[in-house]
Coordinates of C-alpha atoms and ligand atoms in Angstrom, one line a residue:
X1 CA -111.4 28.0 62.5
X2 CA -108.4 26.8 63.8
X3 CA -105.1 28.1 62.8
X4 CA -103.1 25.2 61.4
X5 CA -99.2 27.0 61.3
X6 CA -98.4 25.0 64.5
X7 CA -99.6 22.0 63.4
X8 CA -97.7 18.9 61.7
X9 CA -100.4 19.9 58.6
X10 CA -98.3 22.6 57.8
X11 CA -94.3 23.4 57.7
X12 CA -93.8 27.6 57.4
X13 CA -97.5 28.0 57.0
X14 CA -97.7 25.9 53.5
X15 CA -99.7 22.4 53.1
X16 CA -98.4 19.8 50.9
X17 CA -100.5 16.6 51.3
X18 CA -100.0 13.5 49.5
X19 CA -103.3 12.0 48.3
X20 CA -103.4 8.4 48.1
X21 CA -107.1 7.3 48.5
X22 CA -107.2 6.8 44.5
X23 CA -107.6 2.9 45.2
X24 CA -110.6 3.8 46.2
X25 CA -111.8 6.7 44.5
X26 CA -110.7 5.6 40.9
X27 CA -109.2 2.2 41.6
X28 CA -106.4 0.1 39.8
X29 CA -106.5 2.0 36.7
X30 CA -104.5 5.2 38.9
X31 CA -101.7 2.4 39.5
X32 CA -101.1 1.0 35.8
X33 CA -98.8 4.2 35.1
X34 CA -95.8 3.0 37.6
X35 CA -97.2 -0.1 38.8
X36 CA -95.2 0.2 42.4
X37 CA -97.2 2.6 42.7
X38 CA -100.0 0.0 43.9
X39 CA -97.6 -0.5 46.7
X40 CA -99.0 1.6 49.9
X41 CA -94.9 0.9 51.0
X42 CA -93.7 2.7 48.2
X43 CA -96.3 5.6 48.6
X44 CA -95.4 6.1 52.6
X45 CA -91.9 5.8 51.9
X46 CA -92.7 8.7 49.6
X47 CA -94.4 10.7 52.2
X48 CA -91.4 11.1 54.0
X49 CA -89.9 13.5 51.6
X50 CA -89.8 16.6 53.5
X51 CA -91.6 18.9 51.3
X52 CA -94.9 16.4 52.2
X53 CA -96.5 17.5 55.4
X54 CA -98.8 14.8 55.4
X55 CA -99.9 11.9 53.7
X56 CA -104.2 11.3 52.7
X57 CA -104.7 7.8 53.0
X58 CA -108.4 5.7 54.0
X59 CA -108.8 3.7 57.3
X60 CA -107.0 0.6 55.7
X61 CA -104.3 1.5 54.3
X62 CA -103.7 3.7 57.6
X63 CA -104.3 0.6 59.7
X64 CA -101.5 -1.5 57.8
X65 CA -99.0 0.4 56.9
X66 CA -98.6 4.0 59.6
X67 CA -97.6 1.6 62.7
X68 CA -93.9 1.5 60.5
X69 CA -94.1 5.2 59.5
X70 CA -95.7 7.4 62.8
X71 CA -92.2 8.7 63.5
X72 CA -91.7 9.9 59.7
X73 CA -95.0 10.8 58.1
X74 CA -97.9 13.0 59.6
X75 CA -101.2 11.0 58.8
X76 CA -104.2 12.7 57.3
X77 CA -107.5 10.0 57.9
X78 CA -109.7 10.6 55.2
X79 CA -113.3 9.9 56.6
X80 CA -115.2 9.3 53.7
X81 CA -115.0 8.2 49.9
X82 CA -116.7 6.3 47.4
X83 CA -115.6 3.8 44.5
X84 CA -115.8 4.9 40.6
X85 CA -118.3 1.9 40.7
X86 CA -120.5 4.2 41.8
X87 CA -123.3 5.6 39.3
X88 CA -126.0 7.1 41.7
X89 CA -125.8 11.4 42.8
X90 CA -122.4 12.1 44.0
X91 CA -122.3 11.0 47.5
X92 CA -119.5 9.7 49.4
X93 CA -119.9 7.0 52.8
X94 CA -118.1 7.9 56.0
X95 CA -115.5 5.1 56.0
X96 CA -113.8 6.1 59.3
X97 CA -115.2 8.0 62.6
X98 CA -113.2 11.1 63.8
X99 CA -112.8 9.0 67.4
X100 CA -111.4 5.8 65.3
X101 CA -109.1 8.0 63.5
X102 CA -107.6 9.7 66.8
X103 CA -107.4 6.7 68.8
X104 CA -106.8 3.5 66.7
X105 CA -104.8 5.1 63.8
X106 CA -103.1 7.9 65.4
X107 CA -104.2 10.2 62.8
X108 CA -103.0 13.9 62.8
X109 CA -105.2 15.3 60.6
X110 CA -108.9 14.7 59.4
X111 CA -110.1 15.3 55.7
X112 CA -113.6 15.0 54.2
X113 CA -115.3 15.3 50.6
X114 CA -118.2 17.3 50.5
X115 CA -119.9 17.2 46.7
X116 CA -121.6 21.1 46.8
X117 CA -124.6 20.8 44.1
X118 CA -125.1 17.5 44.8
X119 CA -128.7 15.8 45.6
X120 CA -126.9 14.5 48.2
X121 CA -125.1 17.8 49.2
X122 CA -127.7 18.1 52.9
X123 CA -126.9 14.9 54.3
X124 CA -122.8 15.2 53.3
X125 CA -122.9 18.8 54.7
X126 CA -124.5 17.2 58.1
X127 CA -122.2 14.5 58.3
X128 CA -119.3 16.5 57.6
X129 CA -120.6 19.0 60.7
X130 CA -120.3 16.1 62.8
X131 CA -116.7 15.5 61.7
X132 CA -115.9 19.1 61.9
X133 CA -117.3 19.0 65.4
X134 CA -115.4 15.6 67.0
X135 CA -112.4 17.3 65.2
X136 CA -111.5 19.8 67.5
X137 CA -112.3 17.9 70.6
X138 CA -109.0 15.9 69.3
X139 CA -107.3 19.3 68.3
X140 CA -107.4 18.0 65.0
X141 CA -106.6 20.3 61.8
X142 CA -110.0 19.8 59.3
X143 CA -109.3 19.3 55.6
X144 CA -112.3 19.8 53.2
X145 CA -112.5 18.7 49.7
X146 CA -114.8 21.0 48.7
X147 CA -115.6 19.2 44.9
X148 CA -119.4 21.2 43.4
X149 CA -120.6 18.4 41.2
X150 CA -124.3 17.0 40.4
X151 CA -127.0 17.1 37.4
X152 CA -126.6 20.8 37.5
X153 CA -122.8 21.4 37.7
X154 CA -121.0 20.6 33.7
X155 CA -118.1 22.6 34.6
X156 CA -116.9 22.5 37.8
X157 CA -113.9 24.2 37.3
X158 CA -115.5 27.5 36.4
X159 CA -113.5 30.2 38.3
X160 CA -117.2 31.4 40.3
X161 CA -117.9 27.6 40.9
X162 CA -114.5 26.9 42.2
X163 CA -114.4 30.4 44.6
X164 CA -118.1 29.3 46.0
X165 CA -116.1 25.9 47.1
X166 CA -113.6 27.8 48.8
X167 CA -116.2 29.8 50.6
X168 CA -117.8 27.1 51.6
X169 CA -115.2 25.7 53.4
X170 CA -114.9 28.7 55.0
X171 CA -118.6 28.5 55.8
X172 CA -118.3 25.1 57.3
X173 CA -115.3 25.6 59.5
X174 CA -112.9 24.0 57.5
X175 CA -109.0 24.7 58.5
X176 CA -108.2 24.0 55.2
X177 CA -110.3 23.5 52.0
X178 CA -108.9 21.7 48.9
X179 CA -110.6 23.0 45.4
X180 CA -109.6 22.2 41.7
X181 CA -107.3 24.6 40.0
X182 CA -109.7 27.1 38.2
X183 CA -106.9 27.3 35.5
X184 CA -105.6 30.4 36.7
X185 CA -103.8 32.7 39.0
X186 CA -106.7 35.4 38.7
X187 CA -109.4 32.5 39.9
X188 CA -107.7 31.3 42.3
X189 CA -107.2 34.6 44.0
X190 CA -111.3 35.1 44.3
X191 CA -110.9 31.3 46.0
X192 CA -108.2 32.7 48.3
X193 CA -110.3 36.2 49.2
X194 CA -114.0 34.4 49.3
X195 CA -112.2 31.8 51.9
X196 CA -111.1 34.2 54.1
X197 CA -108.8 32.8 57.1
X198 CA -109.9 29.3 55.4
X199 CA -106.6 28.3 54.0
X200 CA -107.2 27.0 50.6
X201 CA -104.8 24.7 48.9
X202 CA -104.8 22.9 44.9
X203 CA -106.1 19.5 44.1
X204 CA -103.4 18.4 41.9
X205 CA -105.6 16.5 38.7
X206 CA -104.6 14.4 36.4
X207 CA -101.0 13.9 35.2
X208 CA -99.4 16.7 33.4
X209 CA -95.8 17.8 32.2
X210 CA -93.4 19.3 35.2
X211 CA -93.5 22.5 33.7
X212 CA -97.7 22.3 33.4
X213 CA -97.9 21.3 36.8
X214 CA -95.4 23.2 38.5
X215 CA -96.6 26.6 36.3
X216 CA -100.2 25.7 38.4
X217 CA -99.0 25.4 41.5
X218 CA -96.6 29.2 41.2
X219 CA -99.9 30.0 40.3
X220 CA -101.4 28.9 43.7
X221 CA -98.8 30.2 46.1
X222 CA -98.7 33.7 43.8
X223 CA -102.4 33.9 44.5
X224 CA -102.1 33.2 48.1
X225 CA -102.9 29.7 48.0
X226 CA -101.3 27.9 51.3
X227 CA -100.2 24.9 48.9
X228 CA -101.5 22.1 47.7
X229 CA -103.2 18.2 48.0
X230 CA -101.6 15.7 45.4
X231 CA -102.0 12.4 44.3
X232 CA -101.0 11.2 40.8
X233 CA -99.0 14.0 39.8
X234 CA -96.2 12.7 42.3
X235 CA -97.0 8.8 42.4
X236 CA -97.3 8.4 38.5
X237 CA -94.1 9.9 38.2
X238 CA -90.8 7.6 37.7
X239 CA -89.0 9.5 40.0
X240 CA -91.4 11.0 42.4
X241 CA -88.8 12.4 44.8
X242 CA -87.4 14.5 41.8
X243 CA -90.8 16.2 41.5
X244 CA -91.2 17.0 45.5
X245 CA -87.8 18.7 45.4
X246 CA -89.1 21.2 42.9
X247 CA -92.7 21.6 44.7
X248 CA -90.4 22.0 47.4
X249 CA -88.4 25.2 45.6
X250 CA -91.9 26.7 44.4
X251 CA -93.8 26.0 47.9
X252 CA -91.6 26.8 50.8
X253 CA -88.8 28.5 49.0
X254 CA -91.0 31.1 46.3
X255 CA -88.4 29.7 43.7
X256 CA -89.8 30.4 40.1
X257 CA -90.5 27.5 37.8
X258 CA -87.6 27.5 35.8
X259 CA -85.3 27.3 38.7
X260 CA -87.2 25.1 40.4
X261 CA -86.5 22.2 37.3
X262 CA -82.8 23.1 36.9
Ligands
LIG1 P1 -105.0 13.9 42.4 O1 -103.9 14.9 42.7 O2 -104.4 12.7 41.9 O3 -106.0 14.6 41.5 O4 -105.7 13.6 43.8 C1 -106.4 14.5 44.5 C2 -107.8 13.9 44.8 O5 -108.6 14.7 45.5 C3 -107.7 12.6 45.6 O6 -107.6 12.8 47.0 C4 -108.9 11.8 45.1 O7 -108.7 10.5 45.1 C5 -109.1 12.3 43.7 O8 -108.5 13.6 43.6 C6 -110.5 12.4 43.4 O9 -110.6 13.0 42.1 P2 -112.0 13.0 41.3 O10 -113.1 12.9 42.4 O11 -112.0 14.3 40.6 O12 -112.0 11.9 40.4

């Protein structure tokens, strides 16, 4: 474990990464809300906010767009992923070696999915051990997306289901591990405890409502939570900045909701 407060991951101890790898993961469909969204310019331009302390993108998108940004945004390579064309056991390919990311894209950070429950849960866990590994020869801060899902996982939300993630990470020597809300402040303080020096952070989800969203994420940092990783709940938004100044107020400031949106 590797404690990440003096690292760019984190500003006062509290992660706010924004995801971008949707292209891949769900593709166009993410984008058709604010169609600049599509834009990988608009979305680094974004990440410059300073409530983000990094920014989640895949090898390409890294490649094309950090060269303009390295002085402004702290990258976060994400080394695997796998298209919603995908209809096999949840698996996900490594996309990006931890040496690549250090050396060619300057990457800060490293994050990885790993699909507990999974028929394919053995070989990801292996591959992500080799990630995990290489990752601290570079003195890089390991982010886990720690998402149970497979023939015998319906709800994978379920507060139990989401603390085992957390431990996992934990487990797996993860700096940081990424699980879905488990809808309330209670579950995500047995995340928090079962992680144990493992800081654990939100996946943000599909778009809500400000108040929705931001009522989750109090919810997070009142259960201990170090913060979260978000994609759409920023980038779908009209005004995306407006939203990262709240998260901003609830995160790093432990402003309540309601003052946080006046
Ligand atoms: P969102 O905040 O938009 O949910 O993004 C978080 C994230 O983990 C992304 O990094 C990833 O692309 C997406 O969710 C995957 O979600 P799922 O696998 O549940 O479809």
């Amino acid at each position: 474990m590797r404690p990440i407060d003096d690292t760019p991951l984190a500003r006062d101890g509290k992660v706010l990464i924004l995801a971008y790898d949707h292209g891949m993961e769900h593709g166009p469909v993410d984008f058709e809300e604010r169609p600049e969204s599509a834009d990988p310019e608009s979305i680094f331009r974004t990440a410059t906010h300073d409530a983000v302390t990094a920014l989640a993108v895949q090898k390409g998108p890294a490649e094309a767009y950090y060269p303009s940004y390295e002085d402004d945004v702290t990258l976060l390579a994400k080394l695997n992923g796998t298209s919603n064309m995908w209809m096999g056991e949840p698996d996900s390919s490594v996309t990006c070696s931890v040496e690549y990311a250090a050396t060619q894209l300057e990457a800060d950070a490293i994050g990885f999915t790993v699909y507990p429950g999974s028929n394919k849960e053995t070989e990801m866990v292996e591959e992500f051990r080799e990630a995990q590994e290489a990752a601290r020869d570079y003195d890089m801060p390991v982010v886990l997306w720690s998402y149970p899902r497979g023939q015998g996982l319906k709800n994978d939300t379920k507060e139990s289901t989401i603390a085992y993630a957390a431990r996992l990470g934990l487990e797996l020597g993860a700096d940081v591990t990424k699980v879905k809300y488990p809808g309330s402040r209670q579950g995500m303080e047995q995340a928090v405890q079962m992680a144990g020096k493992s800081k654990v952070i939100m996946s943000g989800g599909s778009k809500v409502s400000d108040e929705a969203f931001l009522d989750s994420v109090r919810a997070v940092m009142d259960a201990g939570g170090a913060g979260l990783a978000v994609g759409r709940n920023v980038w779908q938004r009209q005004d995306p900045e407006s939203l990262l100044d709240s998260l901003e107020r609830v995160i790093y400031k432990d402003d309540t909701v309601d003052a946080a949106l006046r």
